[in-house]
C-alpha cells in the first residue's frame, strides 16, 4: 500500500501538478454524452473541470466556461465565455443575437444583442488584391452597405532567413511596395546596423555573440522610452532594463498600415542564420495589394544581396460583428487543413455570483440544417480538490 502511494506521489510530481484546493469555479453541465471537460489551467491539463467542449454537426464545436472578471469588469464579477470553431467549407449561423442567462436566485437577466469576435487566417496568392469586404468569412456590411464591423485588424508576415554565412555589418532591407486605391504607392525600405545584443547578465556573451539589427529610428525610440522612464521617477536601474532588453527592430507607419520587424543572428559562432521577423498590419478593411513577391536584403557597402521569394500570403484577420452574422470560409482560401474560423462572444452573468445559472443558447444553422441546443447549467463549486500545476 505504501509503495502504491509513493509511486502515485512520484508520478504526480513528475506530471508537474500537486493536489490542492481548486478555488471557486463554475462547472458547465450539458445533456450530451459526447461533451468533454478540460481544466482551466495548464492548457486544459490541470485545474478545475470548468471548460466544456461540445461537438455539433459537420466538425463544428463550441466551448463554454464562466470566466472570472472580478475587479476588471463593470458589468459583473463573471462572464460567460462561448467560443465556436467552424471548419472551412461549413456554413454556420446563430439564428438570433441573444444568449439568455437566468440566475436561479435572481430571475432572468436583461438581454442585449451581442457581438462576436471573428478570427480567421486565409491563404492567398501573393499578388492578389486584398479586399476584406469580399474575403472576410462574415459580412462586414449590411445589405444596404452600412458597416456592421468594429475593431478590425489584419496582418500578414514573413520570416526570411539565410544560413550561408551572410551576416552583413549594415543592411538595406526592401519589402514589396504596398498599393492602395486613392493613395500613393508606399515603398517600404529600412537601413540598419548590426550590433551585439546587450548582455542581460554579466558574462552572458562570453563565447556567444548574438547580433541585432538596429536602425536610427529604433535607437531613438528606445532612448525616448528610457528618458521618459527616468522622468517618471523609477530607479535608474529599473529604467536601464529598457535598454538592456531592447531588441532593436524597426517600425514604419503610414495611416492604418504598420510594418513591424526585427533582424538578428542568434549565435554567430555556431553559424545560426541571419533571420528577420516581419509583420505587416492593416487596421482598416480598405483594399490593398503588394506590387511584387520578393523581400530583398542588401549588404552595405559591398552591395551583396539576398532575396526571399514568397508565393502566398497568410492573412490573419480579427474583428467584431453581430452574433447572428453568417459564417463561411471557402476551403480554397483556408490557410491549411486544420484551419478554423473562431468565434468568441461574452455575456455578463450579473453583479452577484449565484449558486447556479441556466444559459439558453440560440438555435444554430449548420449547412442549412437547424439545430436547437439544450440549455447549459452553470453550477458553482467552491470546496473541490484537484491537481494544480506548479511548472506549466
XYZ file of N, CA and C in Angstrom, residues 117-360:
732
model
N -16.317 38.171 -31.620
C -15.021 38.376 -32.252
C -14.783 37.245 -33.240
N -14.453 37.574 -34.468
C -14.211 36.596 -35.529
C -12.720 36.579 -35.827
N -12.118 35.391 -35.801
C -10.696 35.238 -36.127
C -10.555 34.202 -37.227
N -9.795 34.521 -38.252
C -9.588 33.585 -39.356
C -8.268 33.893 -40.028
N -7.644 32.857 -40.608
C -6.419 33.028 -41.383
C -6.639 32.469 -42.780
N -6.396 33.318 -43.786
C -6.621 32.948 -45.183
C -5.279 32.795 -45.893
N -5.228 31.875 -46.838
C -4.045 31.704 -47.687
C -4.384 32.247 -49.065
N -3.638 33.271 -49.498
C -3.960 33.982 -50.726
C -2.726 34.088 -51.610
N -2.889 34.134 -52.917
C -1.746 34.390 -53.802
C -1.078 35.715 -53.444
N 0.232 35.758 -53.585
C 0.994 36.915 -53.108
C 0.602 38.220 -53.790
N 0.143 38.144 -55.041
C -0.198 39.373 -55.767
C -1.691 39.651 -55.775
N -2.475 38.861 -55.033
C -3.927 39.084 -55.057
C -4.274 40.415 -54.400
N -5.265 41.058 -54.932
C -5.786 42.288 -54.331
C -6.545 41.899 -53.059
N -6.110 42.420 -51.929
C -6.717 42.085 -50.642
C -7.948 42.965 -50.444
N -9.117 42.363 -50.534
C -10.383 43.076 -50.366
C -11.150 42.435 -49.209
N -10.952 42.902 -47.977
C -11.594 42.273 -46.824
C -13.113 42.205 -46.917
N -13.741 43.192 -47.547
C -15.195 43.136 -47.669
C -15.636 41.917 -48.473
N -14.762 41.429 -49.341
C -15.072 40.234 -50.142
C -14.507 38.964 -49.512
N -13.375 39.054 -48.837
C -12.668 37.868 -48.363
C -13.040 37.446 -46.950
N -13.526 38.348 -46.118
C -13.813 38.003 -44.725
C -14.847 36.888 -44.654
N -14.750 36.003 -43.647
C -15.685 34.875 -43.556
C -17.075 35.255 -43.063
N -17.311 36.514 -42.741
C -18.651 37.004 -42.426
C -18.858 38.316 -43.180
N -20.101 38.738 -43.389
C -20.308 40.073 -43.968
C -19.765 41.151 -43.034
N -19.168 42.180 -43.613
C -18.705 43.331 -42.845
C -19.631 44.527 -42.993
N -20.590 44.421 -43.899
C -21.569 45.487 -44.091
C -22.970 44.871 -44.147
N -23.974 45.680 -43.887
C -25.357 45.242 -44.013
C -25.731 45.151 -45.495
N -26.889 44.553 -45.838
C -27.310 44.531 -47.241
C -27.379 45.920 -47.871
N -27.588 46.944 -47.047
C -27.644 48.314 -47.565
C -26.262 48.945 -47.669
N -25.207 48.194 -47.309
C -23.854 48.721 -47.405
C -23.370 49.456 -46.179
N -24.115 49.399 -45.077
C -23.706 50.079 -43.848
C -22.728 49.189 -43.082
N -21.590 49.704 -42.651
C -20.634 48.877 -41.898
C -21.256 48.317 -40.619
N -21.037 47.034 -40.364
C -21.528 46.402 -39.135
C -20.371 45.837 -38.301
N -19.138 46.095 -38.711
C -17.974 45.564 -38.011
C -17.412 46.619 -37.067
N -16.548 46.185 -36.165
C -15.756 47.084 -35.315
C -14.436 46.393 -34.997
N -13.468 47.180 -34.542
C -12.163 46.669 -34.087
C -11.486 45.797 -35.145
N -11.548 46.209 -36.389
C -10.934 45.402 -37.453
C -9.411 45.497 -37.390
N -8.764 44.346 -37.545
C -7.309 44.295 -37.609
C -6.909 43.087 -38.446
N -5.954 43.265 -39.341
C -5.450 42.133 -40.112
C -3.931 42.247 -40.222
N -3.288 41.113 -40.441
C -1.835 41.144 -40.584
C -1.368 39.947 -41.395
N -0.232 40.124 -42.017
C 0.487 39.036 -42.676
C 1.947 39.180 -42.297
N 2.729 38.136 -42.486
C 4.122 38.219 -42.052
C 5.021 37.259 -42.792
N 6.309 37.479 -42.610
C 7.342 36.651 -43.240
C 8.475 36.447 -42.240
N 9.186 35.321 -42.376
C 10.364 35.050 -41.549
C 11.512 34.587 -42.447
N 11.990 35.432 -43.352
C 13.092 35.026 -44.238
C 14.376 34.810 -43.448
N 15.175 33.851 -43.882
C 16.467 33.611 -43.245
C 17.440 33.062 -44.279
N 18.719 33.264 -44.022
C 19.766 32.788 -44.915
C 20.872 32.168 -44.068
N 21.133 30.893 -44.272
C 22.106 30.169 -43.475
C 23.419 29.947 -44.180
N 23.787 30.816 -45.109
C 25.007 30.626 -45.905
C 26.155 31.528 -45.452
N 26.098 31.955 -44.190
C 27.146 32.821 -43.681
C 26.976 34.278 -44.033
N 25.835 34.644 -44.563
C 25.548 36.032 -44.944
C 25.172 36.809 -43.684
N 26.146 37.537 -43.127
C 25.920 38.321 -41.909
C 26.497 39.708 -42.135
N 25.792 40.593 -42.815
C 26.320 41.926 -43.123
C 26.455 42.787 -41.865
N 27.387 43.737 -41.909
C 27.524 44.692 -40.821
C 26.457 45.782 -40.892
N 25.971 46.045 -42.096
C 24.892 47.013 -42.289
C 24.032 46.515 -43.451
N 22.757 46.797 -43.394
C 21.837 46.268 -44.405
C 20.907 47.354 -44.928
N 20.422 47.105 -46.124
C 19.305 47.855 -46.703
C 18.223 46.821 -47.010
N 17.143 46.870 -46.255
C 16.035 45.913 -46.384
C 14.921 46.537 -47.206
N 14.452 45.799 -48.220
C 13.374 46.289 -49.081
C 12.253 45.274 -49.122
N 11.051 45.704 -48.774
C 9.846 44.871 -48.877
C 9.045 45.308 -50.090
N 8.085 44.489 -50.522
C 7.265 44.890 -51.662
C 6.527 46.201 -51.395
N 6.424 47.015 -52.420
C 5.655 48.252 -52.338
C 4.177 47.926 -52.115
N 3.542 48.676 -51.221
C 2.115 48.488 -50.929
C 1.316 49.473 -51.781
N 0.321 48.938 -52.480
C -0.540 49.752 -53.330
C -1.945 49.805 -52.727
N -2.487 51.029 -52.605
C -3.822 51.235 -52.033
C -4.601 52.207 -52.910
N -5.835 51.878 -53.257
C -6.610 52.771 -54.122
C -6.736 54.170 -53.516
N -6.480 55.177 -54.358
C -6.634 56.551 -53.920
C -5.473 57.090 -53.121
N -4.436 56.289 -52.887
C -3.283 56.737 -52.122
C -2.013 56.488 -52.920
N -0.956 57.251 -52.661
C 0.303 56.983 -53.366
C 0.856 55.606 -52.978
N 1.572 54.990 -53.903
C 2.247 53.739 -53.574
C 3.192 53.962 -52.393
N 3.297 52.939 -51.528
C 4.125 53.056 -50.330
C 5.299 52.088 -50.410
N 6.489 52.569 -50.813
C 7.675 51.705 -50.748
C 8.090 51.519 -49.298
N 8.566 50.323 -48.964
C 8.975 50.025 -47.585
C 10.448 49.651 -47.594
N 11.278 50.525 -47.039
C 12.718 50.312 -47.007
C 13.260 50.682 -45.630
N 14.252 49.909 -45.175
C 14.850 50.125 -43.853
C 16.356 49.966 -43.970
N 17.112 50.865 -43.335
C 18.554 50.695 -43.188
C 18.855 50.446 -41.719
N 19.702 49.436 -41.451
C 20.001 49.078 -40.066
C 21.440 48.594 -39.951
N 21.985 48.722 -38.751
C 23.348 48.314 -38.457
C 23.329 47.098 -37.526
N 24.280 46.172 -37.752
C 24.439 45.041 -36.840
C 25.125 45.518 -35.566
N 24.627 45.003 -34.427
C 25.183 45.392 -33.144
C 25.079 44.197 -32.197
N 26.093 43.961 -31.350
C 25.959 42.878 -30.376
C 24.760 43.125 -29.463
N 24.012 42.082 -29.210
C 22.883 42.215 -28.297
C 23.395 42.555 -26.900
N 22.783 43.518 -26.201
C 23.263 43.870 -24.857
C 23.214 42.662 -23.924
N 24.220 42.580 -23.057
C 24.238 41.494 -22.066
C 23.126 41.710 -21.046
N 22.352 40.651 -20.808
C 21.293 40.741 -19.812
C 21.774 40.299 -18.438
N 22.958 39.667 -18.394
C 23.621 39.383 -17.125
C 25.119 39.304 -17.425
N 25.981 39.634 -16.467
C 27.433 39.657 -16.719
C 27.939 38.298 -17.205
N 28.684 38.319 -18.288
C 29.251 37.090 -18.819
C 28.368 36.350 -19.796
N 27.188 36.869 -20.072
C 26.267 36.172 -20.985
C 26.896 35.984 -22.364
N 27.628 36.970 -22.822
C 28.156 36.936 -24.190
C 29.523 36.271 -24.294
N 30.017 35.677 -23.204
C 31.315 35.012 -23.258
C 31.242 33.797 -24.191
N 31.943 33.875 -25.316
C 31.915 32.774 -26.279
C 30.601 32.637 -27.014
N 29.759 33.660 -26.953
C 28.429 33.568 -27.568
C 28.036 34.954 -28.053
N 28.210 35.205 -29.329
C 27.886 36.504 -29.904
C 26.514 36.459 -30.552
N 25.622 37.307 -30.082
C 24.315 37.484 -30.707
C 24.253 38.881 -31.308
N 23.741 38.987 -32.517
C 23.631 40.275 -33.192
C 22.181 40.672 -33.346
N 21.939 41.957 -33.218
C 20.635 42.523 -33.562
C 20.876 43.645 -34.564
N 19.876 43.914 -35.395
C 19.988 44.977 -36.396
C 19.150 46.158 -35.932
N 19.824 47.292 -35.779
C 19.237 48.463 -35.146
C 19.245 49.623 -36.132
N 18.095 50.281 -36.264
C 18.008 51.463 -37.113
C 18.129 52.715 -36.259
N 18.345 53.844 -36.907
C 18.410 55.109 -36.173
C 17.089 55.383 -35.463
N 15.981 55.037 -36.119
C 14.668 55.277 -35.513
C 14.452 54.393 -34.288
N 14.905 53.134 -34.355
C 14.716 52.262 -33.200
C 15.592 52.699 -32.032
N 16.807 53.184 -32.312
C 17.648 53.737 -31.250
C 16.956 54.931 -30.590
N 16.385 55.791 -31.413
C 15.713 56.980 -30.875
C 14.487 56.579 -30.049
N 13.767 55.561 -30.504
C 12.582 55.110 -29.774
C 12.965 54.565 -28.403
N 14.017 53.740 -28.339
C 14.464 53.203 -27.049
C 14.955 54.313 -26.132
N 15.684 55.289 -26.699
C 16.188 56.400 -25.894
C 15.029 57.227 -25.328
N 13.989 57.428 -26.117
C 12.820 58.178 -25.638
C 12.136 57.446 -24.487
N 11.981 56.119 -24.620
C 11.358 55.331 -23.548
C 12.198 55.398 -22.279
N 13.519 55.326 -22.430
C 14.413 55.402 -21.268
C 14.325 56.767 -20.605
N 14.313 57.819 -21.411
C 14.232 59.184 -20.874
C 12.898 59.398 -20.151
N 11.809 58.883 -20.718
C 10.501 59.035 -20.087
C 10.433 58.260 -18.779
N 11.063 57.095 -18.762
C 11.097 56.296 -17.538
C 11.797 57.058 -16.418
N 12.936 57.653 -16.738
C 13.654 58.424 -15.727
C 12.831 59.610 -15.250
N 12.114 60.237 -16.173
C 11.286 61.392 -15.803
C 10.128 60.991 -14.901
N 9.643 59.756 -15.056
C 8.512 59.288 -14.251
C 8.922 58.907 -12.838
N 10.237 58.749 -12.600
C 10.699 58.563 -11.238
C 11.126 57.185 -10.787
N 11.015 56.092 -11.585
C 11.526 54.805 -11.108
C 13.041 54.855 -10.930
N 13.611 53.906 -10.179
C 15.075 53.887 -10.040
C 15.756 53.758 -11.396
N 16.935 54.354 -11.504
C 17.665 54.309 -12.772
C 17.967 52.882 -13.198
N 18.167 51.980 -12.218
C 18.451 50.579 -12.559
C 17.257 49.931 -13.246
N 16.046 50.307 -12.833
C 14.857 49.764 -13.482
C 14.724 50.303 -14.902
N 15.021 51.564 -15.090
C 14.931 52.146 -16.428
C 16.005 51.582 -17.360
N 17.148 51.177 -16.789
C 18.203 50.604 -17.614
C 17.733 49.345 -18.326
N 16.764 48.640 -17.737
C 16.250 47.416 -18.353
C 15.648 47.692 -19.727
N 15.143 48.896 -19.946
C 14.592 49.245 -21.252
C 15.661 49.113 -22.327
N 16.881 49.562 -22.017
C 17.974 49.471 -22.976
C 18.569 48.063 -23.015
N 18.623 47.405 -21.865
C 19.208 46.064 -21.804
C 18.397 45.058 -22.607
N 17.082 45.179 -22.561
C 16.214 44.196 -23.215
C 15.702 44.656 -24.577
N 16.204 45.778 -25.042
C 15.769 46.257 -26.356
C 16.358 45.386 -27.465
N 15.512 44.917 -28.362
C 15.954 44.060 -29.459
C 16.105 44.824 -30.766
N 16.188 46.147 -30.670
C 16.328 46.926 -31.891
C 15.034 46.910 -32.678
N 15.112 46.398 -33.871
C 13.911 46.316 -34.685
C 13.577 47.649 -35.327
N 12.447 47.652 -36.028
C 12.056 48.854 -36.756
C 10.549 48.861 -36.919
N 10.018 50.041 -37.123
C 8.574 50.217 -37.289
C 8.334 51.353 -38.272
N 7.467 51.088 -39.245
C 7.074 52.099 -40.225
C 5.554 52.176 -40.204
N 5.033 53.379 -40.066
C 3.578 53.544 -40.019
C 3.147 54.572 -41.048
N 2.073 54.247 -41.760
C 1.502 55.154 -42.741
C -0.007 55.001 -42.683
N -0.659 55.882 -41.933
C -2.106 55.769 -41.763
C -2.462 54.493 -41.018
N -3.320 53.681 -41.622
C -3.777 52.449 -40.973
C -2.813 51.294 -41.169
N -1.724 51.509 -41.914
C -0.774 50.435 -42.219
C 0.471 50.573 -41.347
N 0.928 49.454 -40.800
C 2.131 49.448 -39.972
C 2.992 48.245 -40.340
N 4.288 48.482 -40.527
C 5.251 47.395 -40.651
C 6.060 47.340 -39.370
N 6.126 46.149 -38.763
C 6.958 45.910 -37.588
C 7.942 44.798 -37.929
N 9.179 44.924 -37.478
C 10.134 43.876 -37.796
C 11.402 43.980 -36.996
N 12.170 42.912 -37.039
C 13.493 42.895 -36.423
C 14.361 41.891 -37.157
N 15.651 42.135 -37.150
C 16.613 41.216 -37.726
C 17.627 40.812 -36.676
N 18.099 39.569 -36.732
C 19.025 39.106 -35.699
C 19.778 37.860 -36.167
N 20.913 37.624 -35.533
C 21.665 36.375 -35.654
C 21.833 35.865 -34.230
N 21.265 34.738 -33.910
C 21.228 34.303 -32.513
C 22.591 33.881 -32.001
N 23.368 33.126 -32.780
C 24.639 32.593 -32.300
C 25.620 32.588 -33.465
N 26.442 33.633 -33.541
C 27.351 33.792 -34.675
C 28.330 32.622 -34.754
N 28.907 32.236 -33.603
C 29.941 31.195 -33.594
C 29.409 29.851 -34.077
N 28.138 29.574 -33.834
C 27.560 28.297 -34.267
C 26.969 28.379 -35.670
N 27.050 29.540 -36.289
C 26.585 29.682 -37.655
C 25.078 29.728 -37.819
N 24.359 30.134 -36.768
C 22.914 30.276 -36.945
C 22.644 31.374 -37.972
N 21.552 31.245 -38.735
C 21.363 32.144 -39.886
C 20.898 33.539 -39.500
N 21.164 34.472 -40.388
C 20.522 35.779 -40.323
C 19.025 35.568 -40.560
N 18.208 36.133 -39.692
C 16.764 35.914 -39.762
C 16.038 37.231 -39.512
N 14.903 37.369 -40.182
C 14.041 38.522 -39.968
C 12.646 38.043 -39.583
N 12.039 38.733 -38.627
C 10.623 38.555 -38.295
C 9.909 39.828 -38.740
N 9.035 39.713 -39.724
C 8.401 40.875 -40.339
C 6.891 40.715 -40.298
N 6.188 41.750 -39.874
C 4.730 41.730 -39.802
C 4.169 42.997 -40.419
N 3.246 42.832 -41.352
C 2.564 43.950 -41.994
C 1.121 43.957 -41.503
N 0.720 45.040 -40.828
C -0.615 45.142 -40.239
C -1.443 46.189 -40.976
N -2.774 45.927 -41.041
C -3.699 46.890 -41.621
C -4.906 46.977 -40.695
N -5.231 48.181 -40.232
C -6.304 48.349 -39.259
C -7.572 48.925 -39.876
N -7.743 48.690 -41.150
C -8.976 49.061 -41.833
C -9.229 48.029 -42.930
N -10.492 47.739 -43.255
C -10.759 46.769 -44.324
C -10.688 47.369 -45.722
N -9.987 48.489 -45.883
C -9.817 49.055 -47.219
C -8.950 48.127 -48.077
N -9.160 48.091 -49.390
C -8.375 47.212 -50.269
C -6.901 47.618 -50.318
N -6.040 46.636 -50.554
C -4.625 46.885 -50.766
C -4.029 45.656 -51.463
N -2.820 45.816 -51.992
C -2.094 44.693 -52.565
C -0.617 45.015 -52.625
N 0.188 43.967 -52.829
C 1.633 44.126 -52.938
C 2.034 44.183 -54.403
N 3.020 45.029 -54.707
C 3.436 45.206 -56.093
C 4.271 44.032 -56.607
N 4.920 43.294 -55.693
C 5.688 42.116 -56.116
C 5.725 41.121 -54.970
N 6.522 40.068 -55.105
C 6.519 38.998 -54.110
C 7.941 38.659 -53.663
N 8.759 39.704 -53.455
C 10.138 39.476 -53.043
C 10.530 40.421 -51.907
N 11.324 39.877 -50.976
C 11.955 40.656 -49.913
C 13.455 40.616 -50.160
N 14.076 41.782 -50.200
C 15.495 41.877 -50.551
C 16.293 42.447 -49.378
N 17.444 41.836 -49.133
C 18.382 42.353 -48.135
C 19.718 42.575 -48.833
N 20.164 43.826 -48.830
C 21.422 44.174 -49.480
C 22.451 44.567 -48.430
N 23.640 43.952 -48.526
C 24.730 44.268 -47.613
C 25.343 45.615 -47.992
N 25.615 46.427 -46.977
C 26.272 47.714 -47.203
C 27.666 47.661 -46.596
N 28.694 48.140 -47.301
C 28.592 48.845 -48.588
C 28.874 47.972 -49.803
N 29.085 46.655 -49.649
C 29.557 45.861 -50.796
C 28.446 45.463 -51.764
N 27.166 45.748 -51.429
C 26.020 45.539 -52.315
C 25.686 44.061 -52.559
N 26.280 43.147 -51.782
C 25.865 41.747 -51.860
C 24.401 41.635 -51.461
N 23.627 40.810 -52.158
C 22.177 40.794 -51.946
C 21.662 39.373 -51.748
N 20.661 39.242 -50.905
C 19.901 38.014 -50.741
C 18.438 38.343 -50.993
N 17.700 37.364 -51.585
C 16.299 37.574 -51.961
C 15.450 36.449 -51.385
N 14.357 36.807 -50.791
C 13.354 35.842 -50.320
C 12.102 36.015 -51.177
N 11.715 34.949 -51.878
C 10.531 34.994 -52.751
C 9.407 34.179 -52.111
N 8.214 34.748 -52.087
C 7.064 34.050 -51.494
C 5.929 33.990 -52.508
N 5.238 32.860 -52.527
C 4.155 32.664 -53.488
C 2.787 32.953 -52.900
N 2.696 32.922 -51.561
C 1.404 33.098 -50.906
C 1.521 34.060 -49.728
N 0.392 34.580 -49.331
C 0.267 35.356 -48.106
C -0.668 34.607 -47.162
N -0.266 34.462 -45.914
C -1.188 34.005 -44.879
C -1.720 35.247 -44.177
N -2.951 35.596 -44.494
C -3.564 36.819 -43.976
C -4.476 36.467 -42.811
N -4.120 36.944 -41.621
C -4.960 36.738 -40.436
C -5.781 37.990 -40.196
N -7.062 37.795 -39.911
C -7.922 38.938 -39.622
C -8.742 38.667 -38.370
N -9.031 39.748 -37.661
C -9.859 39.669 -36.461
C -10.698 40.937 -36.385
N -11.978 40.781 -36.030
C -12.897 41.915 -35.961
C -14.141 41.461 -35.206
N -15.050 42.399 -34.962
C -16.310 42.084 -34.274
C -17.483 42.382 -35.194
N -18.495 41.494 -35.150
C -19.734 41.673 -35.896
C -20.888 41.162 -35.029
N -22.146 41.441 -35.377
C -23.266 40.911 -34.611
C -23.225 39.383 -34.498
N -23.713 38.871 -33.368
C -23.634 37.434 -33.077
C -24.320 36.578 -34.129
N -25.366 37.083 -34.760
C -26.113 36.266 -35.720
C -25.619 36.456 -37.158
N -24.385 36.923 -37.333
C -23.815 37.048 -38.684
C -23.519 35.653 -39.251
N -23.818 35.409 -40.522
C -23.483 34.116 -41.131
C -21.972 33.972 -41.310
N -21.472 32.750 -41.154
C -20.038 32.459 -41.209
C -19.783 31.425 -42.298
N -18.810 31.704 -43.165
C -18.404 30.728 -44.186
C -17.032 31.093 -44.721
N -16.094 30.143 -44.643
C -14.758 30.312 -45.217
C -14.559 29.225 -46.270
N -14.446 29.581 -47.556
C -14.234 28.570 -48.593
C -12.962 27.764 -48.333
N -13.005 26.486 -48.651
C -11.861 25.606 -48.414
C -10.626 26.116 -49.138
N -10.797 26.624 -50.345
C -9.640 27.045 -51.131
C -8.967 28.287 -50.550
N -9.609 28.994 -49.635
C -8.996 30.170 -49.023
C -8.403 29.873 -47.654
N -8.639 28.699 -47.101
C -8.135 28.374 -45.774
C -6.616 28.242 -45.803
N -5.966 28.623 -44.730
C -4.502 28.600 -44.689
C -3.946 27.200 -44.542
N -4.769 26.220 -44.164
C -4.303 24.846 -44.017
C -5.460 23.934 -43.659
N -5.215 22.608 -43.668
C -6.300 21.656 -43.411
C -6.878 21.751 -42.005
N -6.105 22.256 -41.039
C -6.591 22.377 -39.667
C -7.145 23.781 -39.367
N -7.212 24.617 -40.361
C -7.702 25.975 -40.158
C -9.154 25.969 -39.689
N -9.453 26.822 -38.745
C -10.826 27.007 -38.276
C -11.128 28.498 -38.216
N -12.379 28.845 -38.472
C -12.849 30.180 -38.131
C -13.269 30.129 -36.670
N -12.732 31.018 -35.856
C -13.037 31.004 -34.432
C -13.920 32.201 -34.079
N -14.981 31.915 -33.346
C -15.937 32.924 -32.915
C -15.908 32.977 -31.393
N -15.899 34.173 -30.840
C -15.804 34.328 -29.386
C -16.777 35.416 -28.957
N -17.678 35.059 -28.029
C -18.593 36.062 -27.503
C -18.662 35.921 -25.996
N -18.947 37.032 -25.311
C -19.007 37.037 -23.855
C -20.306 37.687 -23.390
N -20.868 37.106 -22.341
C -22.143 37.575 -21.808
C -22.000 37.753 -20.309
N -22.225 38.970 -19.754
C -22.124 39.166 -18.309
C -23.101 38.256 -17.552
N -22.668 37.800 -16.366
C -23.509 36.942 -15.531
C -24.076 37.691 -14.335
N -24.110 39.008 -14.407
C -24.698 39.771 -13.313
C -23.650 40.247 -12.331
N -24.120 40.952 -11.287
C -23.213 41.560 -10.315
C -23.003 40.697 -9.085
N -23.693 39.565 -8.983
C -23.524 38.652 -7.861
C -23.273 37.250 -8.403
N -22.486 36.480 -7.664
C -22.215 35.114 -8.080
C -23.314 34.206 -7.528
N -24.194 33.754 -8.428
C -25.254 32.857 -7.998
C -24.738 31.437 -7.833
N -25.531 30.613 -7.154
C -25.152 29.211 -6.980
C -25.314 28.432 -8.284
N -26.205 28.909 -9.140
C -26.472 28.157 -10.371
C -27.070 29.115 -11.412
N -26.689 28.923 -12.652
C -27.251 29.690 -13.760
C -27.747 28.711 -14.819
N -28.757 29.162 -15.539
C -29.176 28.428 -16.735
C -28.900 29.324 -17.946
N -28.161 28.791 -18.898
C -27.768 29.540 -20.093
C -28.536 28.971 -21.284
N -29.283 29.823 -21.943
C -30.056 29.419 -23.114
C -29.398 29.974 -24.370
